[in-house]
Amino acid sequence: MSSSAPLYSAPLARPHLRAVGKQHPRPSIYSAPRDEKGNIIFAQPPEPEGIEERRRHRKERLAVSFRLFARYGFDMGGAGHITARDPEFPDHFWVNPAGVYFGHVRVSDLLLVSHEGKVVEGDGLLNRAAFAIHSELHKARPDVIAAAHSHGLYGKAFAAQGRLLDPLTQDSCAFYEDHSIFQDFSGVVLDSSEGERIAETLGQRKGVILQNHGLLTVGASVESAVWRYIAFENAAQAQLLSEAAGPTKPIPHEVALHTSRQMGSEAGGWFSFQPLWDVITREEPDLFD
């Protein structure tokens, strides 16, 4: 399969957005499913039914996610990658081209990559570390649609300590007993065998701390995986700041476990992503090109 032979040829239509006034679409949360009384159902809505529509849906959210990473400062040099499994070919994933600034990534820039490392759609450069890590994660976790990794400042600083997050805040409880540490740092990940070990260390959890490296999160949607990365970085920052200020008081185990069920769901990740989607799509509509 060559890079000049796409796997599909059907046109991709831009999704319809109901406008308010003359300029901006209505906030996306208004399109969430509702019950018979009109109350929003706190659940992640299903993707569009058609393959092309689902593909476009994932790619758009992937492009928005890179714009978000740029805004949050998760764009250290050429480091970082977010992937989304293709809805038609589950052994392929979409990823950002290496060397393109996150804040400039468009839907049309994304690469479709097979689990054998072949770029079968797009003409950008493949980040070999992205392939080595993400191909193995997607193989090991059929439930995972998306995975996010970058070299955010606070995530790196916390990863250098070689320990798990403590349940210090309501937000950090989202990761309580649901993240792990990969301690075998050996340089830039270019070998799939190390990707296999990272996937094994992640297990069925939502996130993994790559010691001396950074953070990585996964989810059953692009939205949840990316929100989890943002929240993971934030939790690392909060713990570093709190510990620098003085002794901390972790949340008791039973309370932290209960809070994790409230804060860490797929639906919660989808919900928290919606305002961020609205900001980027309103202010940077060129991403849809």
mmCIF file of N, CA, C and O in Angstrom, residues 19 28 35 41 52 54 58 68 82 88 106 151 173 219 227 247 253 259 268 285:
data_model
loop_
_atom_site.group_PDB
_atom_site.id
_atom_site.type_symbol
_atom_site.label_atom_id
_atom_site.label_comp_id
_atom_site.label_asym_id
_atom_site.label_seq_id
_atom_site.Cartn_x
_atom_site.Cartn_y
_atom_site.Cartn_z
ATOM 1 N N ALA A 19 -26.096 28.125 13.453
ATOM 2 C CA ALA A 19 -25.541 29.433 13.788
ATOM 3 C C ALA A 19 -26.450 30.207 14.716
ATOM 4 O O ALA A 19 -27.666 30.072 14.686
ATOM 5 N N SER A 28 -21.393 23.836 21.456
ATOM 6 C CA SER A 28 -21.656 22.457 21.060
ATOM 7 C C SER A 28 -22.407 21.656 22.107
ATOM 8 O O SER A 28 -23.050 20.655 21.781
ATOM 9 N N ASP A 35 -33.040 14.043 27.607
ATOM 10 C CA ASP A 35 -34.133 13.142 27.955
ATOM 11 C C ASP A 35 -35.460 13.761 27.559
ATOM 12 O O ASP A 35 -35.507 14.846 26.944
ATOM 13 N N ILE A 41 -28.430 14.674 28.905
ATOM 14 C CA ILE A 41 -28.007 13.384 29.419
ATOM 15 C C ILE A 41 -26.492 13.409 29.533
ATOM 16 O O ILE A 41 -25.791 13.648 28.543
ATOM 17 N N GLU A 52 -17.538 7.818 6.463
ATOM 18 C CA GLU A 52 -16.890 9.086 6.102
ATOM 19 C C GLU A 52 -17.178 10.161 7.126
ATOM 20 O O GLU A 52 -16.306 10.964 7.459
ATOM 21 N N ARG A 54 -17.885 9.660 10.312
ATOM 22 C CA ARG A 54 -17.135 9.335 11.534
ATOM 23 C C ARG A 54 -15.665 9.678 11.363
ATOM 24 O O ARG A 54 -15.021 10.180 12.290
ATOM 25 N N ARG A 58 -13.630 12.451 13.725
ATOM 26 C CA ARG A 58 -12.405 12.217 14.502
ATOM 27 C C ARG A 58 -11.273 13.129 14.057
ATOM 28 O O ARG A 58 -10.518 13.654 14.885
ATOM 29 N N LEU A 68 -5.222 23.117 20.606
ATOM 30 C CA LEU A 68 -5.286 23.253 22.066
ATOM 31 C C LEU A 68 -3.920 23.028 22.708
ATOM 32 O O LEU A 68 -3.506 23.777 23.602
ATOM 33 N N ILE A 82 -0.642 13.104 19.015
ATOM 34 C CA ILE A 82 -1.975 12.614 19.370
ATOM 35 C C ILE A 82 -2.429 11.765 18.205
ATOM 36 O O ILE A 82 -2.252 12.150 17.043
ATOM 37 N N GLU A 88 -12.810 2.930 9.881
ATOM 38 C CA GLU A 88 -12.987 1.851 8.899
ATOM 39 C C GLU A 88 -11.858 0.825 8.965
ATOM 40 O O GLU A 88 -12.087 -0.376 8.793
ATOM 41 N N ARG A 106 -3.991 21.413 10.356
ATOM 42 C CA ARG A 106 -5.325 21.396 9.763
ATOM 43 C C ARG A 106 -5.764 19.950 9.539
ATOM 44 O O ARG A 106 -4.938 19.036 9.538
ATOM 45 N N HIS A 151 5.355 16.811 25.794
ATOM 46 C CA HIS A 151 6.354 17.111 26.799
ATOM 47 C C HIS A 151 6.006 18.405 27.523
ATOM 48 O O HIS A 151 6.760 19.368 27.514
ATOM 49 N N CYS A 173 -8.201 13.421 41.563
ATOM 50 C CA CYS A 173 -8.838 12.137 41.860
ATOM 51 C C CYS A 173 -9.299 11.408 40.601
ATOM 52 O O CYS A 173 -9.532 10.196 40.640
ATOM 53 N N GLY A 219 -8.129 7.282 25.595
ATOM 54 C CA GLY A 219 -9.559 7.389 25.800
ATOM 55 C C GLY A 219 -10.345 6.729 24.683
ATOM 56 O O GLY A 219 -9.797 6.413 23.622
ATOM 57 N N TRP A 227 -8.688 15.625 26.783
ATOM 58 C CA TRP A 227 -9.017 16.279 28.044
ATOM 59 C C TRP A 227 -8.234 15.646 29.189
ATOM 60 O O TRP A 227 -7.734 16.338 30.083
ATOM 61 N N PRO A 247 3.525 21.137 53.674
ATOM 62 C CA PRO A 247 2.964 19.785 53.773
ATOM 63 C C PRO A 247 1.575 19.709 53.127
ATOM 64 O O PRO A 247 0.808 20.672 53.164
ATOM 65 N N HIS A 253 -8.605 7.498 51.142
ATOM 66 C CA HIS A 253 -8.759 6.507 50.074
ATOM 67 C C HIS A 253 -10.197 6.365 49.598
ATOM 68 O O HIS A 253 -10.473 6.438 48.390
ATOM 69 N N THR A 259 -14.620 9.781 44.357
ATOM 70 C CA THR A 259 -14.477 10.956 43.503
ATOM 71 C C THR A 259 -13.943 10.571 42.124
ATOM 72 O O THR A 259 -14.325 11.166 41.115
ATOM 73 N N GLY A 268 -17.324 12.295 31.193
ATOM 74 C CA GLY A 268 -16.784 13.506 31.809
ATOM 75 C C GLY A 268 -15.702 14.142 30.961
ATOM 76 O O GLY A 268 -15.623 15.370 30.844
ATOM 77 N N PRO A 285 -11.075 28.860 12.491
ATOM 78 C CA PRO A 285 -11.823 27.992 11.564
ATOM 79 C C PRO A 285 -10.976 27.464 10.400
ATOM 80 O O PRO A 285 -11.423 26.540 9.717
#
